[in-house]
XYZ file of C-alpha atoms in Angstrom:
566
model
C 15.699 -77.359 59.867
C 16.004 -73.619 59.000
C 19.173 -71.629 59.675
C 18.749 -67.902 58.745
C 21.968 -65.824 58.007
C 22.793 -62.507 58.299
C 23.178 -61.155 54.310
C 25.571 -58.763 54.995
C 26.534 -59.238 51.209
C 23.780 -59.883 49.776
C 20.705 -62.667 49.621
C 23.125 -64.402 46.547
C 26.270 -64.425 48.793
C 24.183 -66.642 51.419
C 23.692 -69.113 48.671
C 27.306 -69.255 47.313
C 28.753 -68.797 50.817
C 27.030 -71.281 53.447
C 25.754 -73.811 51.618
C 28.449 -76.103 51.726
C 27.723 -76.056 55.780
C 24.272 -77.376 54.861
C 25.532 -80.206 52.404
C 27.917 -81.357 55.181
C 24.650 -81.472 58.102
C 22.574 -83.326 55.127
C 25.001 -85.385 54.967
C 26.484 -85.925 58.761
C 22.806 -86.216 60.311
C 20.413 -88.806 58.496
C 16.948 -87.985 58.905
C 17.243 -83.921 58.968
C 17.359 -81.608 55.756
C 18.403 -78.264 56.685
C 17.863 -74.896 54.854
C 19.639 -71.375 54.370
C 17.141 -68.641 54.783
C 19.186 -64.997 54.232
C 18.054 -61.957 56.294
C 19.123 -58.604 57.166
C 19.733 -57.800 60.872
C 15.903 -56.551 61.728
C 14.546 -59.821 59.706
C 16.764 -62.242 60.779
C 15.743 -60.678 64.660
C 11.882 -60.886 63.855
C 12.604 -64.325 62.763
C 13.943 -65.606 65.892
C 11.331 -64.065 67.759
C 8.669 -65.533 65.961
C 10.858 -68.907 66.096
C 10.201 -69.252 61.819
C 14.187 -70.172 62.237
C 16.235 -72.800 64.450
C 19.296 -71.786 64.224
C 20.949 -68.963 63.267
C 24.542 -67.516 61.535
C 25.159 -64.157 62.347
C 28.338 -61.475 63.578
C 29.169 -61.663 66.928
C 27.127 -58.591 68.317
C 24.176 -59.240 67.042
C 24.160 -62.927 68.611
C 25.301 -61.315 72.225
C 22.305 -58.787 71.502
C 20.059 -62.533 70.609
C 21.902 -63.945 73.512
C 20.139 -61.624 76.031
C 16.729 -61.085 74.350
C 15.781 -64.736 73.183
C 18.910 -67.214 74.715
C 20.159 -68.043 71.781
C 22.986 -70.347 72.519
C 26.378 -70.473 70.378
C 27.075 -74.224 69.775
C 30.238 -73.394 67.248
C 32.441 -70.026 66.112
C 33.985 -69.930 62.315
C 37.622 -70.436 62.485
C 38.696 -68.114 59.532
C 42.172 -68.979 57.588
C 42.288 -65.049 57.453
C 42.230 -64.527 60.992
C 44.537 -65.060 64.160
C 42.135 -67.410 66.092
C 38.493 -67.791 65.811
C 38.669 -65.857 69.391
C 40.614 -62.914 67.234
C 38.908 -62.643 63.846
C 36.275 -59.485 63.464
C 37.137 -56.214 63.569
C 35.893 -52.665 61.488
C 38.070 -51.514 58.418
C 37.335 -47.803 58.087
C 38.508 -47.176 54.195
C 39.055 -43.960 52.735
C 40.962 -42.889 48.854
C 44.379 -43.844 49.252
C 44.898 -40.125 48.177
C 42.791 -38.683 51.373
C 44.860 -36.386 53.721
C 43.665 -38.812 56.208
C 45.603 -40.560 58.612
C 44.473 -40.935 61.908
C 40.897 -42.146 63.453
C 41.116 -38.409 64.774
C 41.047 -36.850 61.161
C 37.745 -38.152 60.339
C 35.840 -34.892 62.819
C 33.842 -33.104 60.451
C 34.008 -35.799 57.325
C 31.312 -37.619 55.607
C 31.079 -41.132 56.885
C 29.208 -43.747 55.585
C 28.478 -47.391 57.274
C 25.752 -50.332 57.080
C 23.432 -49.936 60.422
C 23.695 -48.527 63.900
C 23.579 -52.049 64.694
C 25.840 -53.532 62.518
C 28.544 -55.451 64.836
C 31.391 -54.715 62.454
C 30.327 -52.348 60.058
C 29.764 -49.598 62.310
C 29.675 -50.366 66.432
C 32.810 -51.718 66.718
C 34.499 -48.603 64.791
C 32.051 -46.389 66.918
C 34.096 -47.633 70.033
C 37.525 -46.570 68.520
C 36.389 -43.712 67.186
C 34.938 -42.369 70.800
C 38.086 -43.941 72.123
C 40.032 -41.168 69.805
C 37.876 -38.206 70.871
C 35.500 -38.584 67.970
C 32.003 -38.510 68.856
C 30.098 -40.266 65.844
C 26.518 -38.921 66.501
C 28.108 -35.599 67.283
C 31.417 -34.562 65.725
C 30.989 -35.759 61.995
C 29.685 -33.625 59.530
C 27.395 -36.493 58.445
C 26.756 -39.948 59.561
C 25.227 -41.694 56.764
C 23.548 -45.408 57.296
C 23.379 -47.235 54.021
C 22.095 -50.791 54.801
C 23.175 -54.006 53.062
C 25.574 -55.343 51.312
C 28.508 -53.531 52.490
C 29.943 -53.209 48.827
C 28.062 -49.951 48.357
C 29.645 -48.445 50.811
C 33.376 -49.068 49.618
C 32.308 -48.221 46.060
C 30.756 -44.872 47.413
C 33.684 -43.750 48.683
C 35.947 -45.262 45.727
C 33.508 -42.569 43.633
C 34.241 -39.608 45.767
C 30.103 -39.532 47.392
C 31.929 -39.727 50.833
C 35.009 -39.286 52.694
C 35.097 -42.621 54.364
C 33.399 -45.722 54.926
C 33.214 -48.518 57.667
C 33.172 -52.131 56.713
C 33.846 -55.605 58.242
C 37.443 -56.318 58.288
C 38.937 -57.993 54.664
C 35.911 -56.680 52.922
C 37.712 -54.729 51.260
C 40.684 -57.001 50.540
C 38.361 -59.479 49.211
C 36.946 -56.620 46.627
C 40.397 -56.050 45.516
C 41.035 -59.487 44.797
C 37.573 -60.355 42.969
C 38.892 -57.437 40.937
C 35.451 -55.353 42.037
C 38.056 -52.697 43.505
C 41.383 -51.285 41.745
C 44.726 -52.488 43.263
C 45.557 -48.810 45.401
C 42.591 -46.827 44.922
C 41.445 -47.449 48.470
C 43.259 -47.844 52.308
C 42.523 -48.938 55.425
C 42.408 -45.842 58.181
C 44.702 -46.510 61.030
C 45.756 -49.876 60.349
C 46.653 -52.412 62.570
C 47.776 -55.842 61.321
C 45.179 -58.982 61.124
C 47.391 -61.558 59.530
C 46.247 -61.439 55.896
C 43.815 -58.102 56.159
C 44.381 -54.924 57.757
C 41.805 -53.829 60.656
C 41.058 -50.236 62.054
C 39.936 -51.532 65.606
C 40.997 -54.130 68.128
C 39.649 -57.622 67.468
C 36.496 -59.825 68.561
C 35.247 -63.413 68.321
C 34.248 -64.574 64.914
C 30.542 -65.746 64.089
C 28.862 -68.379 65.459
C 26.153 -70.412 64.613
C 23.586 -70.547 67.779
C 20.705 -72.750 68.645
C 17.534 -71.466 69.877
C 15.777 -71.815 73.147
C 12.788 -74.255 71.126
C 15.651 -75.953 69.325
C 15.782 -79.416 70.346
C 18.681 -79.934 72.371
C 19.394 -83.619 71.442
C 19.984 -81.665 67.524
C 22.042 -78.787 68.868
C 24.325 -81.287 70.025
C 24.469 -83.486 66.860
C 25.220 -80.051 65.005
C 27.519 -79.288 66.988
C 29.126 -82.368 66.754
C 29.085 -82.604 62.765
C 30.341 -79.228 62.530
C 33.360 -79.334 64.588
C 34.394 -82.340 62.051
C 33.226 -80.657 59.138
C 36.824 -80.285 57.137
C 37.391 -76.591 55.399
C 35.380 -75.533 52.695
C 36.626 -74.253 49.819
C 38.572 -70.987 51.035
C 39.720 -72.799 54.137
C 36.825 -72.405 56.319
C 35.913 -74.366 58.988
C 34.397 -74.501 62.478
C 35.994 -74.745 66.403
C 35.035 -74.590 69.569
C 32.326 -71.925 71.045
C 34.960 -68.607 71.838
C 34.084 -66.822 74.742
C 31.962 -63.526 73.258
C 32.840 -61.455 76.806
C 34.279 -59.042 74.840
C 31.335 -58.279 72.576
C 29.045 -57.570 76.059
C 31.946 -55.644 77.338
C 31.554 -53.317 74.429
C 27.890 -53.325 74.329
C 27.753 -52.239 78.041
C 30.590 -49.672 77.281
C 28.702 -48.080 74.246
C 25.296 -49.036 76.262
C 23.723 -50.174 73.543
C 21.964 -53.599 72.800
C 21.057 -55.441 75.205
C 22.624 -52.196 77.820
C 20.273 -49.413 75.926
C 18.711 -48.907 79.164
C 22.155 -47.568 81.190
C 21.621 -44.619 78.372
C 17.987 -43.556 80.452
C 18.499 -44.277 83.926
C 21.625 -44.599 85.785
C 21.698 -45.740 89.894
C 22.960 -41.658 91.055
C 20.539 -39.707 88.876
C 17.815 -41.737 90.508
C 19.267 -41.415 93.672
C 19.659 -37.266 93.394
C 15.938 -36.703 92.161
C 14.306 -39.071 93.659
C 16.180 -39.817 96.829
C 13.036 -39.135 99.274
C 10.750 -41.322 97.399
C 13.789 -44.369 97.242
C 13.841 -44.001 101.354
C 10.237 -45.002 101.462
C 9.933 -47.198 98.881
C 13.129 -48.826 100.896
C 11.397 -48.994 104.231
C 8.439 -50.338 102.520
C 10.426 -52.900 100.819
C 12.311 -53.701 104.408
C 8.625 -54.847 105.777
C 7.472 -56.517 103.020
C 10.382 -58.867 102.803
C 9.640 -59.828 106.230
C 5.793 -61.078 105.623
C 7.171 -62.238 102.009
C 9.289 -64.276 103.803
C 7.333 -65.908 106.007
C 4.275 -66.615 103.301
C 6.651 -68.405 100.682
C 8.130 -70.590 103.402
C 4.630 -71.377 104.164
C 4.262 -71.453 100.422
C 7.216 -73.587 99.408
C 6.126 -76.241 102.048
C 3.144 -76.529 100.888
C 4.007 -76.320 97.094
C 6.638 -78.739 98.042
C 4.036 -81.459 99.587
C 1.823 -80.759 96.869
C 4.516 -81.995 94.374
C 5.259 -85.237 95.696
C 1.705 -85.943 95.762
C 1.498 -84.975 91.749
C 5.230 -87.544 91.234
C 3.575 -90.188 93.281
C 0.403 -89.561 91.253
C 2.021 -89.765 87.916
C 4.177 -92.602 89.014
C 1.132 -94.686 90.276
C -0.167 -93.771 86.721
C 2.790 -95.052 85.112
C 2.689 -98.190 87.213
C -1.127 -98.801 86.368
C -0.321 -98.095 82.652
C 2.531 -100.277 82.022
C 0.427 -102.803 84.220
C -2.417 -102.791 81.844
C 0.042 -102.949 78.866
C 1.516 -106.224 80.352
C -1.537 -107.414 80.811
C -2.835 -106.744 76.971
C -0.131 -108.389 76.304
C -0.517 -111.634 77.779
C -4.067 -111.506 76.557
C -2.950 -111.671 73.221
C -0.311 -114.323 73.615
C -2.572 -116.611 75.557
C -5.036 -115.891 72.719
C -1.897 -117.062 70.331
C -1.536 -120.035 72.809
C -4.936 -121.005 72.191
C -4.947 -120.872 68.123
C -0.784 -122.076 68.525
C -2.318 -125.852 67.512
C -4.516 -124.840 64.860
C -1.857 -122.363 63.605
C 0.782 -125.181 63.597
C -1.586 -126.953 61.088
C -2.650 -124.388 58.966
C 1.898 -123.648 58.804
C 2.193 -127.435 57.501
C 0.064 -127.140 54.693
C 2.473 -124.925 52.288
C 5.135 -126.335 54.076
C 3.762 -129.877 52.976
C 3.468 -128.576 49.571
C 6.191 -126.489 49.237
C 8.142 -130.073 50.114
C 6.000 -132.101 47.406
C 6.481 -129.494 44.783
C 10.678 -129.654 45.445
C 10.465 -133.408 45.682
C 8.624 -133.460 41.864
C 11.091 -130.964 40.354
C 14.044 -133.006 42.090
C 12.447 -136.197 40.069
C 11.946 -134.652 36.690
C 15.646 -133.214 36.582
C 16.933 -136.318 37.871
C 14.984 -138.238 35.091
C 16.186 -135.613 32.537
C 13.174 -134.052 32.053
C 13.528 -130.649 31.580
C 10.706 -129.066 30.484
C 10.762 -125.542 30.822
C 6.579 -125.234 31.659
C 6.462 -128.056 34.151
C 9.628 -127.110 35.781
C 8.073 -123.113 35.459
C 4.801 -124.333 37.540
C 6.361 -125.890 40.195
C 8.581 -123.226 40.912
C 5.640 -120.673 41.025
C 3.594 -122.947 43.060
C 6.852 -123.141 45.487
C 6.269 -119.270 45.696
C 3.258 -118.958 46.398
C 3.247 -121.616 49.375
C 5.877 -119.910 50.441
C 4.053 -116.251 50.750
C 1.224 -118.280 51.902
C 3.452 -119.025 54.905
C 4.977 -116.198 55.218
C 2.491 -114.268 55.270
C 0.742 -116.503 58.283
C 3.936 -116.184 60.704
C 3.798 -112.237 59.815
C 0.277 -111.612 61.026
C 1.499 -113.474 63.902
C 4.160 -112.036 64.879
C 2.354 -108.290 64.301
C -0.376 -109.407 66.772
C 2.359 -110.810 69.345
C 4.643 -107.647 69.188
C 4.864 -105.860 72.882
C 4.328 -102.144 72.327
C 2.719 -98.907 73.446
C -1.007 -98.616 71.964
C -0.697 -95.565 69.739
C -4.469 -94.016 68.791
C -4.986 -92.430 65.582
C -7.921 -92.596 62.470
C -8.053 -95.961 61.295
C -10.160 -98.212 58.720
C -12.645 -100.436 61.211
C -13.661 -102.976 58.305
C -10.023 -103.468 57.256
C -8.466 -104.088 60.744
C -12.016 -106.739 61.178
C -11.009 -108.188 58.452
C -7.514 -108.864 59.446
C -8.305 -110.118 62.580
C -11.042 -112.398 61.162
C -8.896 -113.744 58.372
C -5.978 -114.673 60.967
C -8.208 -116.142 63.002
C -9.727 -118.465 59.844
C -5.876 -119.064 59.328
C -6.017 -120.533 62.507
C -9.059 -122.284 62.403
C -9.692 -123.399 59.061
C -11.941 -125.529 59.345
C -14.484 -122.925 61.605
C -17.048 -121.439 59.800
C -17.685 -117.481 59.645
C -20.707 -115.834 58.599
C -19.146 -112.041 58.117
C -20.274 -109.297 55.555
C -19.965 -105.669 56.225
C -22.572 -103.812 55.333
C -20.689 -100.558 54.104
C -17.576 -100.023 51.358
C -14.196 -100.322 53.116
C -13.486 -96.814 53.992
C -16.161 -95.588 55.367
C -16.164 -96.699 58.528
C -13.758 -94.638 60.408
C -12.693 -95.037 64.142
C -9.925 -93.248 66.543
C -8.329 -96.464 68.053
C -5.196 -98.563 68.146
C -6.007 -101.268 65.032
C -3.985 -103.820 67.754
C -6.318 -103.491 70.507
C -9.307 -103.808 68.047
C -8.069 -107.467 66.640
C -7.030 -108.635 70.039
C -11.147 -107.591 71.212
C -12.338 -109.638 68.316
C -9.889 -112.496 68.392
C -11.332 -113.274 72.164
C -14.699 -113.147 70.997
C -14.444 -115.144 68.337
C -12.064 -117.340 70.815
C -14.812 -117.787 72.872
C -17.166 -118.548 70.443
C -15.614 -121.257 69.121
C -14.609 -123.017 71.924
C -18.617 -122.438 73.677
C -20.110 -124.101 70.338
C -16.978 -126.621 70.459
C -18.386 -127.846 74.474
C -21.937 -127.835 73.362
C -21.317 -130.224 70.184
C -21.648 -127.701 67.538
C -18.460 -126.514 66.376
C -18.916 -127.011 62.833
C -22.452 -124.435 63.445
C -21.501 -120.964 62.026
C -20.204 -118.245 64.188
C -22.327 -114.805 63.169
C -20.178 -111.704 62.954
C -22.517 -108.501 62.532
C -21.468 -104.894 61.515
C -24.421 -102.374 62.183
C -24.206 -98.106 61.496
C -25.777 -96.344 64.580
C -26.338 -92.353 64.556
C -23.018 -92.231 65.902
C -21.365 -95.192 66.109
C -20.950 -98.663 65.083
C -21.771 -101.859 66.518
C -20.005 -105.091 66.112
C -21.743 -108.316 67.410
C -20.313 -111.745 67.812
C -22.829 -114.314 67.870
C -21.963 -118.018 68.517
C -24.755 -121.225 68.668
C -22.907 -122.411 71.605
C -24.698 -123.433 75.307
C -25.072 -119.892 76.214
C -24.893 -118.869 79.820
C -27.871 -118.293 82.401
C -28.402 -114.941 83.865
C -26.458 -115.241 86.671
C -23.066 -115.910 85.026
C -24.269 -113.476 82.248
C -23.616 -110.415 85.025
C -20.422 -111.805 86.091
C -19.029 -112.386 82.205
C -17.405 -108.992 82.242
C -15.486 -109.873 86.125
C -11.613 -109.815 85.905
C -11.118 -113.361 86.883
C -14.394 -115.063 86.209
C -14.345 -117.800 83.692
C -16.221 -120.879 82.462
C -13.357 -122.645 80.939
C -11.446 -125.166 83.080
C -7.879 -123.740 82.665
C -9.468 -120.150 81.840
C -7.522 -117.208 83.534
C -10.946 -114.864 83.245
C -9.206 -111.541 81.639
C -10.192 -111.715 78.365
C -13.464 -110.217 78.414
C -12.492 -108.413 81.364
C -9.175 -106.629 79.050
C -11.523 -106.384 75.966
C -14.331 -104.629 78.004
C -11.827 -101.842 79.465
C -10.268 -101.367 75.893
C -13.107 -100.617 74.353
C -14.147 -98.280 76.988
C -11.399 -96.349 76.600
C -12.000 -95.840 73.348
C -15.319 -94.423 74.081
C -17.224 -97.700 73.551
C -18.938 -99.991 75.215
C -19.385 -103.621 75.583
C -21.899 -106.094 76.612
C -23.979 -109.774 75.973
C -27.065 -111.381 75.589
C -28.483 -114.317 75.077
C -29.798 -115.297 71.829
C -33.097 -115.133 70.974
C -33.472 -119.087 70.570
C -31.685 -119.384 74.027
C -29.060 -121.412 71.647
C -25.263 -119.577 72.735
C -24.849 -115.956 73.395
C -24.210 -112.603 72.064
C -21.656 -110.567 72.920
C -21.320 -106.969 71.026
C -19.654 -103.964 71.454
C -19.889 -100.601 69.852
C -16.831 -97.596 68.814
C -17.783 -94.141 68.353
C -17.540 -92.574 64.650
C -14.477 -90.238 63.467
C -16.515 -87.725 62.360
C -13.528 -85.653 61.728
C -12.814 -88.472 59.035
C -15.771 -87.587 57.385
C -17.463 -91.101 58.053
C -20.688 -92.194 56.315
């Protein structure tokens, strides 16, 4: 996450200034890494614009000015140990030589006056509000406006060195120089000063910066921020955060100065309109009067028909959502009544290790009891224990993976390695049915979009059915054929058992939700298998053999030629 900041001293300051606010998000919310990225005012603007930032640290005008343009949102103001409350905190110092024969706002008409920006919050509009307030005109009445730009320590050093007659900075700027020792005890004073508890302002006061979310910041992360700051303890000079103040009195100013977001009330105003163009604002009026009227009357027309149109989309959608959870369920069950199916074979294939695992224990047990202890003996048992053990394990966690309930999720996967793990749990299984399976190209290569899941449960049925078809015509120790065949644009995938095949009638039927062979069948295997593979831009079918001995059943998945497949 990238929070830009206003430099107003500098990209270094940034650094030495924020980052403890970072360290305490890194730390507060797991998962999220968040970086300070330092801008001046037009920058750090661009950057919200072009959204290269999520949230943002800047003075309180400029985020009114963001508030309007690009609804920013404040989620937390600074709560200064310098100021009076985080509601009273930033104001303008206007510092001149404590030797100047200056004394009043009044006195600077016809000086030299230097600040950061004509958009500066506090180095130069809120002193431009006093200053018009005292019957000094800034763009008119000095005898040179000078803007210098960032940081704001040039300016105070300019005037320390006699290039100007003034200069206006954020409050305690200057009392912060002074106490880094960048500034001389009494060479410079605040103009006008009106106490701030520990710094001395020349204007009023205003809210305090706040850090804002954006409008494509995820809200769910705004408030977590929010959240972490406002528990955040203070940082090293005391800082900390509180509650978002109410910025009313920044848009107050802005509309009083019309400036920011208010730049237009400096063109056009409601009576100069109305003197020059008052014939023109009658017609346009009248015209307006009779447009409403048909306006009107076509959005209610509009609205009803927008409104009838939108239940149709929910009940669409939620007929969709019905229909996909549905199918979900239904995968589901496919795969545990597959599971059911294998759950005798699987129970088998589980007491193997588990019978050795046992055997080996029992041995070791004997040899210790019998004193023998030697180290090589006891060494083999132990890693024959182990390796039952993963044996087992690893059984009940192929299981377990093909039982899950879930959501299919699509994406670029290896088709020989999820055939292979679908074939080798189902020789777990079944270990004493034979497989006759090579592929005929490098894992790799073979690249499909698909959910892995859906592609094992496919091939468990088949290979399901297989078995049991050779198992009812008296051949179940006959091998079961699984083919892998490169098309132009595809592959194909054939399962091909020596079972007792099916005449052409059933053969039409086999894909038929609900049609089955099998005495206790439910018929949705092929059925599920058949739609999964269509939606994955497949397709699926069966033969007969070409000795009229079982049946072939194959199906086919277009290549991910964005994968660069062979």
């Amino acid at each position: 996450m990238r929070i830009g900041v206003l430099a107003y001293k500098g990209a270094d300051a940034v650094q030495k200034d924020w980052s403890y606010v970072t360290s305490w998000l890194d730390a507060s919310i797991p998962g999220q890494r968040f970086t300070l990225l330092d801008f001046d005012q037009a920058g750090l603007t661009r950057a919200v614009h072009e959204e290269t930032v999520d949230f943002v640290i800047t003075n309180s005008g400029h985020y009114v000015a963001l508030e309007h343009s690009d609804g920013a949102s404040r989620i937390a103001t600074i709560d200064a140990p310098s100021a009076l409350t985080p509601r009273q905190s930033i104001g303008s110092a206007i510092v001149v030589r404590a030797d100047a024969p200056l004394r009043v706002l009044a006195d600077l008409a016809g000086k030299h006056v230097l600040a950061v920006d004509p958009d500066a919050f506090g180095g130069y509009q809120i002193a431009q509000r006093e200053l018009l307030e005292a019957g000094v005109d800034p763009e008119q009445d000095l005898a040179r406006l000078e803007f210098t730009g960032f940081p704001l320590q040039k300016i105070i050093h300019a005037v320390r060195d006699g290039r100007a007659d003034a200069g206006i900075v954020r409050i305690c700027m200057l009392e912060e120089m002074v106490s880094s020792g960048e500034i001389g005890v009494g060479q410079l004073r605040v103009l006008a000063p009106r106490a701030a508890k520990d710094c001395q302002s020349s204007s009023r006061l205003y809210p305090d910066w706040p850090i804002a979310a954006l409008r494509h910041t995820p809200p769910q992360l705004s408030r977590q921020v929010a959240v972490a700051l406002l528990g955040m303890p203070p940082g090293e000079r005391g800082y900390r955060w509180a509650v978002p103040a109410d910025y009313q009195l920044v848009d107050e100013l802005f509309r009083e100065l019309k400036i920011g977001p208010y730049a237009y009330l400096r063109q056009w105003t409601f009576e100069g309109l109305l003197r020059r163009y008052w014939g023109w604002l009658l017609l346009i009026v009248a015209l307006l009067a009779a447009w409403s009227v048909r306006t009107v009357r076509v959005e209610h027309l509009v609205s009803q028909r927008t409104l009838a149109l939108r239940l149709a989309e929910e009940e669409q959608r939620a007929m969709a959502e019905e229909a996909r959870m549905r199918q979900a369920a239904l995968e589901h069950s496919a795969r545990l009544a597959i599971l059911g199916e294998m759950a005798g074979a699987i129970a088998h294939e589980l007491n193997q290790p588990l019978a050795a695992i046992g055997n080996f224990a029992r041995g070791m047990a004997r040899r210790i009891a019998a004193g023998r202890l030697e180290a090589d003996s006891l060494l083999n048992g132990t890693e024959e224990i182990v390796a039952q053990s993963e044996r087992a394990a690893n059984i009940i966690r192929n299981i377990r993976a093909f039982a899950k309930k879930r959501t299919p999720e699509q994406r670029s996967v290896d088709l020989i390695a999820v055939l292979d793990e679908a074939i080798a749990l189902f020789a777990g299984a079944h270990p004493r049915a034979r497989l006759a399976w090579r592929a005929a190209v490098a894992a790799g290569t073979a690249r499909v979009t698909a959910d892995p899941l859906q592609i094992q449960q496919v091939m468990l049925n088949l290979l399901n059915n297989a078995l049991d078809a050779q198992g009812t015509a008296g051949r179940a120790d006959a091998a079961i054929e699984v083919q892998f065949r490169q098309e132009v644009h595809s592959y194909l995938i054939t399962v091909r058992d020596c079972g007792c095949g099916l005449p052409p009638e059933q053969r039409a039927r086999l894909f038929e939700p609900f049609f089955t062979t099998k005495p206790e069948g439910l018929g949705l295997g092929l059925s599920l298998s058949k739609g999964i593979i269509e939606s994955l831009g497949g397709t699926m079918a069966a033969m007969a053999n070409d000795n009229n001995k079982g049946l072939a059943v194959w199906f086919s998945l277009p290549k991910d030629e964005s994968a660069g497949t062979l």
